[in-house]
Structures are given as structure tokens and as C-alpha cells.
Tab-separated table of C-alpha atoms in Angstrom:
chain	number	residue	atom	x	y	z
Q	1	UNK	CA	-2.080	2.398	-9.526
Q	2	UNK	CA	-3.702	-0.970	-10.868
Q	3	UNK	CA	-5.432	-3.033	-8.285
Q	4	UNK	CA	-6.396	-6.683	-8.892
Q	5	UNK	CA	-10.126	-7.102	-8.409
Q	6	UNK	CA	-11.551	-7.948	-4.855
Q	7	UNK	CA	-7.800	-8.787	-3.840
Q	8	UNK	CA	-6.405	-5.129	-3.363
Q	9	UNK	CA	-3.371	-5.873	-4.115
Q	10	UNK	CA	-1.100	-2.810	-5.587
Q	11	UNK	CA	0.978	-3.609	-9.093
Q	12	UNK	CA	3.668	-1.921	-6.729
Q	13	UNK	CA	3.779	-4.591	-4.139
Q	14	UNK	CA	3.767	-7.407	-6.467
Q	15	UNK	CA	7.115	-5.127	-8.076
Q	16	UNK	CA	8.771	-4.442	-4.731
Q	17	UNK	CA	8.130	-8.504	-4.016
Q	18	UNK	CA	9.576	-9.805	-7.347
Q	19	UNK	CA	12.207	-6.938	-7.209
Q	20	UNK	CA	11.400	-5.343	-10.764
Q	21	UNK	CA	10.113	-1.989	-11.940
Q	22	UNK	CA	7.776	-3.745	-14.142
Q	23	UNK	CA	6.559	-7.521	-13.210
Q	24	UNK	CA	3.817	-7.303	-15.701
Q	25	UNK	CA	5.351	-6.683	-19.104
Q	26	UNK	CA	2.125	-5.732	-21.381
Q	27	UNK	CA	1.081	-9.054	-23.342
Q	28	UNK	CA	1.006	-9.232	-27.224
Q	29	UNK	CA	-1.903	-10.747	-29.028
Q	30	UNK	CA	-1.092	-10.842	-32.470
Q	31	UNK	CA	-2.215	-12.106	-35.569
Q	32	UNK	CA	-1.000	-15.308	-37.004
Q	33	UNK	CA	0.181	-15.655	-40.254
Q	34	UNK	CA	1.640	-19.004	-41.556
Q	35	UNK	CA	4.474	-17.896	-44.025
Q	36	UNK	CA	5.483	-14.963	-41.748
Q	37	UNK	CA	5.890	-17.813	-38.557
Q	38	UNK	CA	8.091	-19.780	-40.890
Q	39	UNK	CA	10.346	-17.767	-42.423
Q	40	UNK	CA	10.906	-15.360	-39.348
Q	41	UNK	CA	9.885	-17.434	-36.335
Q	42	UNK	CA	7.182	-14.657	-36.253
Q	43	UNK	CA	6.600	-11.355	-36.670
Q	44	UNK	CA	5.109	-8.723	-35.009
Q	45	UNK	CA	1.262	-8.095	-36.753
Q	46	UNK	CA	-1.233	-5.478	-34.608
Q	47	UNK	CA	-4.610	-6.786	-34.437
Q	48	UNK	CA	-6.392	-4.439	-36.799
Q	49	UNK	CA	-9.963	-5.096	-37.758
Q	50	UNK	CA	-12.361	-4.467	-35.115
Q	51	UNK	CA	-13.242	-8.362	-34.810
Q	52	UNK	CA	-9.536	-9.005	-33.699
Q	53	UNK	CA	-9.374	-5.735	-31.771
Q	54	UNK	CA	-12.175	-7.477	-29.326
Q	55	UNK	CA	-10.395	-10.847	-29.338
Q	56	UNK	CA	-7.648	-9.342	-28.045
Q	57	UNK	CA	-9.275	-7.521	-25.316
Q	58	UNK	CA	-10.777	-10.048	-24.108
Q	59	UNK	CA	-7.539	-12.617	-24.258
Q	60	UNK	CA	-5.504	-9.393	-22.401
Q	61	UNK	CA	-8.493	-9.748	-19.636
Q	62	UNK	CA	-8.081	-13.930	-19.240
Q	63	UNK	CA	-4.067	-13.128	-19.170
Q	64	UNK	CA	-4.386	-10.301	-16.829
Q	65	UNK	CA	-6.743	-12.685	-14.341
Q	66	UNK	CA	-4.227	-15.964	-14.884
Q	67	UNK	CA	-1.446	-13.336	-13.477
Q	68	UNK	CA	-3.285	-12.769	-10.585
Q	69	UNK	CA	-4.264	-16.231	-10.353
Q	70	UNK	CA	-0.284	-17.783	-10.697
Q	71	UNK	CA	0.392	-14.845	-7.856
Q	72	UNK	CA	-2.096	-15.565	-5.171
Q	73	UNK	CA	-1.173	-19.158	-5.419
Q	74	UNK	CA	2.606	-19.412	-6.282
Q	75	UNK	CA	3.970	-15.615	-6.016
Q	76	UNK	CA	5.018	-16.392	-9.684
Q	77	UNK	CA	5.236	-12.666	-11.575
Q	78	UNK	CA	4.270	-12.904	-15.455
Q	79	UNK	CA	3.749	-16.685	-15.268
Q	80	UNK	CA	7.597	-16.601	-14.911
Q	81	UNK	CA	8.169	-17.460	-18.547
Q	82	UNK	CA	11.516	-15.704	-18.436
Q	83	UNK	CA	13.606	-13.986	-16.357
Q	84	UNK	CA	12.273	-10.666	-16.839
Q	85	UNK	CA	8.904	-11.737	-16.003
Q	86	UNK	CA	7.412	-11.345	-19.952
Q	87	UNK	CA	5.087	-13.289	-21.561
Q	88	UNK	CA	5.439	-14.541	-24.877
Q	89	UNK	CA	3.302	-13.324	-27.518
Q	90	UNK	CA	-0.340	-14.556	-27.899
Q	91	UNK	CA	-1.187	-15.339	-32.100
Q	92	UNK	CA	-5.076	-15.406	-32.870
Q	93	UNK	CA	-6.420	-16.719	-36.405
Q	94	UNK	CA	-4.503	-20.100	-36.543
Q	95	UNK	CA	-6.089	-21.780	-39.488
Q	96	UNK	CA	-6.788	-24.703	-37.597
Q	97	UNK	CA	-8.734	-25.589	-34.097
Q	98	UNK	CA	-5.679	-25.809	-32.371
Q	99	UNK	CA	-3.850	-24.675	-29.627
Q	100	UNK	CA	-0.389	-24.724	-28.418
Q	101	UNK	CA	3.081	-22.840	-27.000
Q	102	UNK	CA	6.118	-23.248	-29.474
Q	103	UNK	CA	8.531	-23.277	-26.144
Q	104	UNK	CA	11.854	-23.032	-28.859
Q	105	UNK	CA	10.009	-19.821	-30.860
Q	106	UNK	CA	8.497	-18.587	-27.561
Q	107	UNK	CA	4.918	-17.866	-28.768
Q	108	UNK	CA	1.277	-19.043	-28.268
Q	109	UNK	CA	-0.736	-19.858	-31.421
Q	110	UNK	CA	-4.873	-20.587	-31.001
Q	111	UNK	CA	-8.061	-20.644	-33.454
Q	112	UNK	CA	-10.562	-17.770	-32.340
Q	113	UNK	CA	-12.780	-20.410	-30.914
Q	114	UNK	CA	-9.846	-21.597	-28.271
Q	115	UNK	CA	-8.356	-17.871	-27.873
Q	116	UNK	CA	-12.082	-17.178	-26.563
Q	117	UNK	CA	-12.017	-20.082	-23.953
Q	118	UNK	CA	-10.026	-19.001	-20.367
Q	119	UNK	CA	-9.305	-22.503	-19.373
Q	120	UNK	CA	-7.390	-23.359	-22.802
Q	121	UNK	CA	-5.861	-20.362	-22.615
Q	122	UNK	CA	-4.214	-20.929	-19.301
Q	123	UNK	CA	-3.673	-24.796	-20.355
Q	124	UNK	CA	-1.336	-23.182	-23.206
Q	125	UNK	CA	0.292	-20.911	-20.631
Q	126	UNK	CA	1.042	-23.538	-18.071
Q	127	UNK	CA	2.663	-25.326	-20.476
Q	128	UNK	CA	5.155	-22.273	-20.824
Q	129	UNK	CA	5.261	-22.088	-17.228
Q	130	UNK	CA	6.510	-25.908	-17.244
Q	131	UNK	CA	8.858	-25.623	-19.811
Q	132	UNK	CA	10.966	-22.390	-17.863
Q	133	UNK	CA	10.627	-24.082	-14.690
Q	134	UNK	CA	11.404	-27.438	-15.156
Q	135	UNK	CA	10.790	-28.701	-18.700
Q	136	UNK	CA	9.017	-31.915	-19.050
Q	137	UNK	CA	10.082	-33.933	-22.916
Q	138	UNK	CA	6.904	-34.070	-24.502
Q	139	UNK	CA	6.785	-37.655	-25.542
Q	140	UNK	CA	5.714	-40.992	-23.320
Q	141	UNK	CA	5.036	-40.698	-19.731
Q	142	UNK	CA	6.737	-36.697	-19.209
Q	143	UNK	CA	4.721	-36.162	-22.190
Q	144	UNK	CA	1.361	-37.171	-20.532
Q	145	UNK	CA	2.680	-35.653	-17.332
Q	146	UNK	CA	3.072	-32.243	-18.928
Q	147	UNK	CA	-0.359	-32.408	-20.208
Q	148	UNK	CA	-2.129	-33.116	-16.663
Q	149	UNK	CA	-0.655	-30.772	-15.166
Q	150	UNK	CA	-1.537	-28.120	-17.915
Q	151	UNK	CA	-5.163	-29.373	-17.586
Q	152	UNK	CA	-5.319	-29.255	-13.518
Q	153	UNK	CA	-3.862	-25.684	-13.114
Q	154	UNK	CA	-6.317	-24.948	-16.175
Q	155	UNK	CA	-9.390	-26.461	-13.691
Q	156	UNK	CA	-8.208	-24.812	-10.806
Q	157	UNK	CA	-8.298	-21.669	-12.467
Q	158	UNK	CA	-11.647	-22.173	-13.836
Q	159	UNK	CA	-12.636	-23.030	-10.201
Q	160	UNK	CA	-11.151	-20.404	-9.138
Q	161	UNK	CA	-13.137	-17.832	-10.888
Q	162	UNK	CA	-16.351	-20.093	-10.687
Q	163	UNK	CA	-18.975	-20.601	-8.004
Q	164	UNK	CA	-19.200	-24.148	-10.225
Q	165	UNK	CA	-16.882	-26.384	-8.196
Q	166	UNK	CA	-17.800	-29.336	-10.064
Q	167	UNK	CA	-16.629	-28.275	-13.655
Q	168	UNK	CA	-14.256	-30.486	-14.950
Q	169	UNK	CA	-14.363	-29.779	-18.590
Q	170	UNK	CA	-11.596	-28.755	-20.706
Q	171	UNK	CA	-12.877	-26.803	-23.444
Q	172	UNK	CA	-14.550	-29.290	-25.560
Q	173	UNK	CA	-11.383	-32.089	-25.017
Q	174	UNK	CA	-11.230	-33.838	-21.912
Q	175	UNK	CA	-13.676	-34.139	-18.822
Q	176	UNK	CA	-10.947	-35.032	-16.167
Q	177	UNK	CA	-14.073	-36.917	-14.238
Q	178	UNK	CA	-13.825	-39.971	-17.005
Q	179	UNK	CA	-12.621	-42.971	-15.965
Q	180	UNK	CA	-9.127	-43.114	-17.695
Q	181	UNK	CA	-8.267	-46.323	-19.755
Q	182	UNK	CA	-4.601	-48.166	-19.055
Q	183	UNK	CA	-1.642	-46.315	-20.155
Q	184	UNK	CA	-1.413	-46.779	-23.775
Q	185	UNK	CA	2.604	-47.543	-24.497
Q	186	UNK	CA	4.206	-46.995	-27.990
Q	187	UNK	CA	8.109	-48.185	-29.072
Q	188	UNK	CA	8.001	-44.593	-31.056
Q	189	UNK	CA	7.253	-41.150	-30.470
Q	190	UNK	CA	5.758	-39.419	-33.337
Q	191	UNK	CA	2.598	-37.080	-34.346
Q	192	UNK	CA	0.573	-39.573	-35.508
Q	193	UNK	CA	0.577	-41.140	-32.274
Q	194	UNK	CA	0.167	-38.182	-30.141
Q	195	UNK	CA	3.913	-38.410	-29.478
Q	196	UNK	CA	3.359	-41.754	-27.188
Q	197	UNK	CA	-0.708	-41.035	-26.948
Q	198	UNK	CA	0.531	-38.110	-24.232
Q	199	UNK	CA	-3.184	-36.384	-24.056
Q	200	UNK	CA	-4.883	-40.160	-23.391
Q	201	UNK	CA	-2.814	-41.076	-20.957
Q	202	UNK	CA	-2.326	-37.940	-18.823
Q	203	UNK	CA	-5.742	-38.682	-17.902
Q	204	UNK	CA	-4.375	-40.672	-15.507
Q	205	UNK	CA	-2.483	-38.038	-13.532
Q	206	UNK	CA	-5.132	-35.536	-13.835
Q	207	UNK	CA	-8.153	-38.538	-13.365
Q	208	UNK	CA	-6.198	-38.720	-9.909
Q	209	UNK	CA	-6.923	-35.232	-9.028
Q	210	UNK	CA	-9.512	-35.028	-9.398
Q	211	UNK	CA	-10.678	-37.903	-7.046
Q	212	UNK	CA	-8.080	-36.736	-4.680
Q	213	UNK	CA	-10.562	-33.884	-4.986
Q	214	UNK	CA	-13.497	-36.219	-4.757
Q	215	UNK	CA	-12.351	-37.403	-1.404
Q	216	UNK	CA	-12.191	-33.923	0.081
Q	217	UNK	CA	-15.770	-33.637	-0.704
Q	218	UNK	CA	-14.469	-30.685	-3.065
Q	219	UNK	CA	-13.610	-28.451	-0.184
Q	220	UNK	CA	-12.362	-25.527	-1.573
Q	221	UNK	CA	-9.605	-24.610	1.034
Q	222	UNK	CA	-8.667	-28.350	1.120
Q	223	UNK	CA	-8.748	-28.119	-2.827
Q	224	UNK	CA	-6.381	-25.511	-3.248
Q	225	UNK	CA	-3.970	-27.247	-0.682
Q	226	UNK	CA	-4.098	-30.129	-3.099
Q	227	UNK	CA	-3.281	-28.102	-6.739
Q	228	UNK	CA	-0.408	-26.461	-4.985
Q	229	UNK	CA	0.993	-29.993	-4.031
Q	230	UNK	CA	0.177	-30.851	-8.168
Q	231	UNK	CA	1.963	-27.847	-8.830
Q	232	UNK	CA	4.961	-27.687	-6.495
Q	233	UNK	CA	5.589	-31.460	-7.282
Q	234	UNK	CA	6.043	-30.450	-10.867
Q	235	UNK	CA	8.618	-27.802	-10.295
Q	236	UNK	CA	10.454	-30.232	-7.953
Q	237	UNK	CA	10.393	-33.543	-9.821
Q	238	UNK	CA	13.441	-35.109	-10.987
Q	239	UNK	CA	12.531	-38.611	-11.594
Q	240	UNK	CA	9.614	-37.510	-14.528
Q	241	UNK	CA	7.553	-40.463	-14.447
Q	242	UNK	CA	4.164	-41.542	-13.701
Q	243	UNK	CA	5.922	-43.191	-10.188
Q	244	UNK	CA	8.277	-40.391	-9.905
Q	245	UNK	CA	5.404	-38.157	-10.087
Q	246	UNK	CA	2.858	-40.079	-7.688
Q	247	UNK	CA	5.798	-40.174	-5.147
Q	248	UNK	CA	6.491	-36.808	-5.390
Q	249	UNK	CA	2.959	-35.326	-4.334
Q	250	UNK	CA	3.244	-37.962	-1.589
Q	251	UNK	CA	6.625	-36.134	-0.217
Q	252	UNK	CA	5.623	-33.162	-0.771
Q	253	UNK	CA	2.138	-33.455	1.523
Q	254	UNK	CA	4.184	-35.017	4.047
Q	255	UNK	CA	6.574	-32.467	4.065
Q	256	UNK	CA	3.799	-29.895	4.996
Q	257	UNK	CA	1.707	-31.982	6.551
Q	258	UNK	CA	1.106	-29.100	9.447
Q	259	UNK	CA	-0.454	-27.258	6.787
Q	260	UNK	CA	-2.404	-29.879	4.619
Q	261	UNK	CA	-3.372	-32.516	7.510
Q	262	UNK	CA	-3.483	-35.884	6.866
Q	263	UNK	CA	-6.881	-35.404	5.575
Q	264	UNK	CA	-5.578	-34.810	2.369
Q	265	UNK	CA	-2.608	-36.907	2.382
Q	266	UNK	CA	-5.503	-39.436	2.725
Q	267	UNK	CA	-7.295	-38.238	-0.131
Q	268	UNK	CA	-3.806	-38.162	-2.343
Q	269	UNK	CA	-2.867	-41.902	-1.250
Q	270	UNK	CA	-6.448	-43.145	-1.666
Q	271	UNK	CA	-7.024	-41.309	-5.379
Q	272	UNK	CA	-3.082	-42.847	-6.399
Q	273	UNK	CA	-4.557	-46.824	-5.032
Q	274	UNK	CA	-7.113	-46.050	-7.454
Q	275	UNK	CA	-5.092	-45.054	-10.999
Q	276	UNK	CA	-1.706	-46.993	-9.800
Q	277	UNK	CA	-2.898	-49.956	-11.670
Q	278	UNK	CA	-2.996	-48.010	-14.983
Q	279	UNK	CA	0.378	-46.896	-14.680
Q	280	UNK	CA	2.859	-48.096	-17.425
């Protein structure tokens, strides 16, 4: 019987609760290879050489802990990718430093050096978590929003296994404590723009966070209270806009506002005065 650590919680609780004989489906980590991906979508490769064999350990142990992670916040079984509660395969050895989830193939790709960082790692799976919950089109504002909320869930996380409360680096990419600069607009969506600058200007949204977070002196119970309004206002949004989105976490609080206290719905309105005038 598999217990997750310090939370003694049995694997057949979590089963009975998401009514499955097997909620955690055993994660791939495979090795990436260019002309296989493209002719076949991809194809199964076992890690074979005792550098990958390592890699993948360790990526199994960050997957493993982002399960248990997505549960005690969310009671979401195998990140929820599908119905069945799998998780798409994990490709190491991308040729490039990259990372990202193909949502139409279903797979992760990442370089060793991102594969070997937790907080990329659950950026890319949050992004899969997004697109079967309530997919976001990754161009222009639901572009930039899809980003954010990869990188908040991928600070909370980090927090979460961290006595370092004031981390607010992603990887080597973005420090959400900058000072974002006005939403950049584009008439076209295409790489060479970042598909509408989406990574600059979620900065915004995730900027907001994290002085939403500033205002609640970074409690850590009032934190948490504010990444689950983040989150749930993602899987509830409809109108998938910067104001859509700012609106949303404002419902939301109120809705629950026995449980938050206006503390934080302070904290929310307060950070959103501040960013508001960078919106689009």
C-alpha cells in the first residue's frame, strides 16, 4: 500500500474517492526522437543508458509529488488529463532548451536541463491540466492567460514543497515579482511573435498574484486560499479575457467569502487596481 509522504494518505482512498481501480496510471518518460515524433506522433522508446535511467527517476519522483500536490488541493486524480486519470507520456533529450505539452499528440517534450527542474515540469503539466478542463486558445489574451496560470500553480507547488516562501522564479524565465510592462497587442498570431507575445504579457495575470500574495504578507494558509481562487477561476471562466479573468477571481472569493474573509478579497481587489491599467 503506497502512502504519500507526511500526508498518510492510502493510494486506496484516493481510488475509492475518484471511483477507479487505478487513479495513478504509471507515467512514461521516454526518449525523444525527432523523425520518430513526426512520422508516428511518437513512439514508445525505454530510457536505456544509465544517464536517462536517472532522469527518469527523478522526473517519476517530481510527477509522483505534483499528484499529490493537484490532490490535496483540487482532489484532481492523475492531473485529470483524461478520463481515465493517465498522464501523457513525458519525452527527455529534446534537442533544444525547450519545453512544452503537444495537447493534439498528448505528450510532454523537455531538454534534460528543464526535465531536471520541478517547477517547469509542473508548468508543462498544468498546461495539460488546462487544456482537458477548460482549454484556453493559445494566442492573445487566453494565450497569456494560459501561461499565468501554468506559472502560478508551478510557484505554488514550488512553495509548497519549500520552506522558501519568497521564490518566485521560474526556472531561469520569468521572476513573477517584475514589474510587468503594458500588454503588448499584435493584429497576428504567429511564432515569431510568441503567438500575440503570450509569455510577456501573462505577466500581468501572474504579476497580480503575486501581489495579491504580497498583501497577505505571504501567509501561507491565506496563500493557498488565493491559488485555489487562480485555479478554480480557470476551470470556471467563460469569458477568457484579461477582464473576464480578473472578474472571475473576484466572484469566485465572494462566493466563499466564509472561507477566504474579506482579507483576501482585499488583497485580490487591491493587486487587480494595481495591473488593471496594463490590461489590453
Amino acid at each position: 500500500m503506497k502512502y504519500f509522504k507526511n500526508k498518510g494518505i492510502k493510494m486506496a482512498e484516493l481510488s475509492h474517492a475518484f471511483n477507479s481501480p487505478s487513479p495513478y496510471q504509471p507515467t512514461q518518460v521516454l526518449s525523444y526522437t525527432t523523425e520518430e515524433l513526426l512520422q508516428k506522433g511518437y513512439l514508445v522508446i525505454p530510457c536505456g543508458t544509465q544517464e536517462e535511467a536517472k532522469l527518469c527517476l527523478k522526473i517519476n519522483a517530481v510527477v509522483e509529488t505534483i499528484k499529490e500536490f493537484y490532490w490535496m488541493n483540487f482532489q484532481l486524480i492523475g492531473v485529470n488529463v483524461d478520463k481515465e486519470g493517465a498522464i501523457p507520456p513525458f519525452f527527455i533529450h529534446y534537442p533544444k532548451e525547450n519545453a512544452y505539452y503537444a495537447p493534439k499528440l498528448k505528450h510532454f517534450a523537455f531538454d534534460n536541463k528543464f526535465a531536471s527542474r520541478p517547477d517547469i515540469v509542473c508548468h508543462e503539466m498544468t498546461h495539460a491540466v488546462i487544456a482537458y478542463h477548460n482549454p484556453l486558445q493559445y494566442k492573445g489574451e487566453s494565450g497569456a492567460l494560459d501561461e499565468a496560470i501554468a506559472d502560478v500553480a508551478a510557484i505554488a507547488f514550488k512553495q509548497y514543497k519549500s520552506t522558501s516562501p519568497n521564490d518566485w522564479q521560474i526556472g531561469n524565465l520569468r521572476n513573477l515579482s517584475n514589474i510587468p510592462e503594458k500588454f503588448k497587442s499584435s493584429p497576428t498570431y504567429n511564432l515569431g511573435n510568441d503567438f500575440g507575445y503570450v509569455h510577456d504579457n501573462s505577466l500581468i495575470i501572474s504579476h497580480t498574484f503575486y501581489l495579491a500574495s504580497k498583501n497577505l504578507s505571504h501567509d501561507s494558509t491565506h496563500c493557498k486560499l488565493l491559488f485555489n481562487i487562480w485555479f478554480k477561476s480557470m476551470l470556471a471562466l467563460g469569458d477568457k479575457s484579461f477582464k473576464g479573468f480578473k472578474a472571475k477571481t473576484i466572484q469566485v472569493a465572494n462566493e466563499d467569502i466564509h472561507t477566504v474573509g474579506r482579507i483576501v478579497i482585499n488583497a485580490i481587489s487591491d493587486a487587480w487596481e494595481q495591473t488593471s491599467p496594463l490590461f489590453p
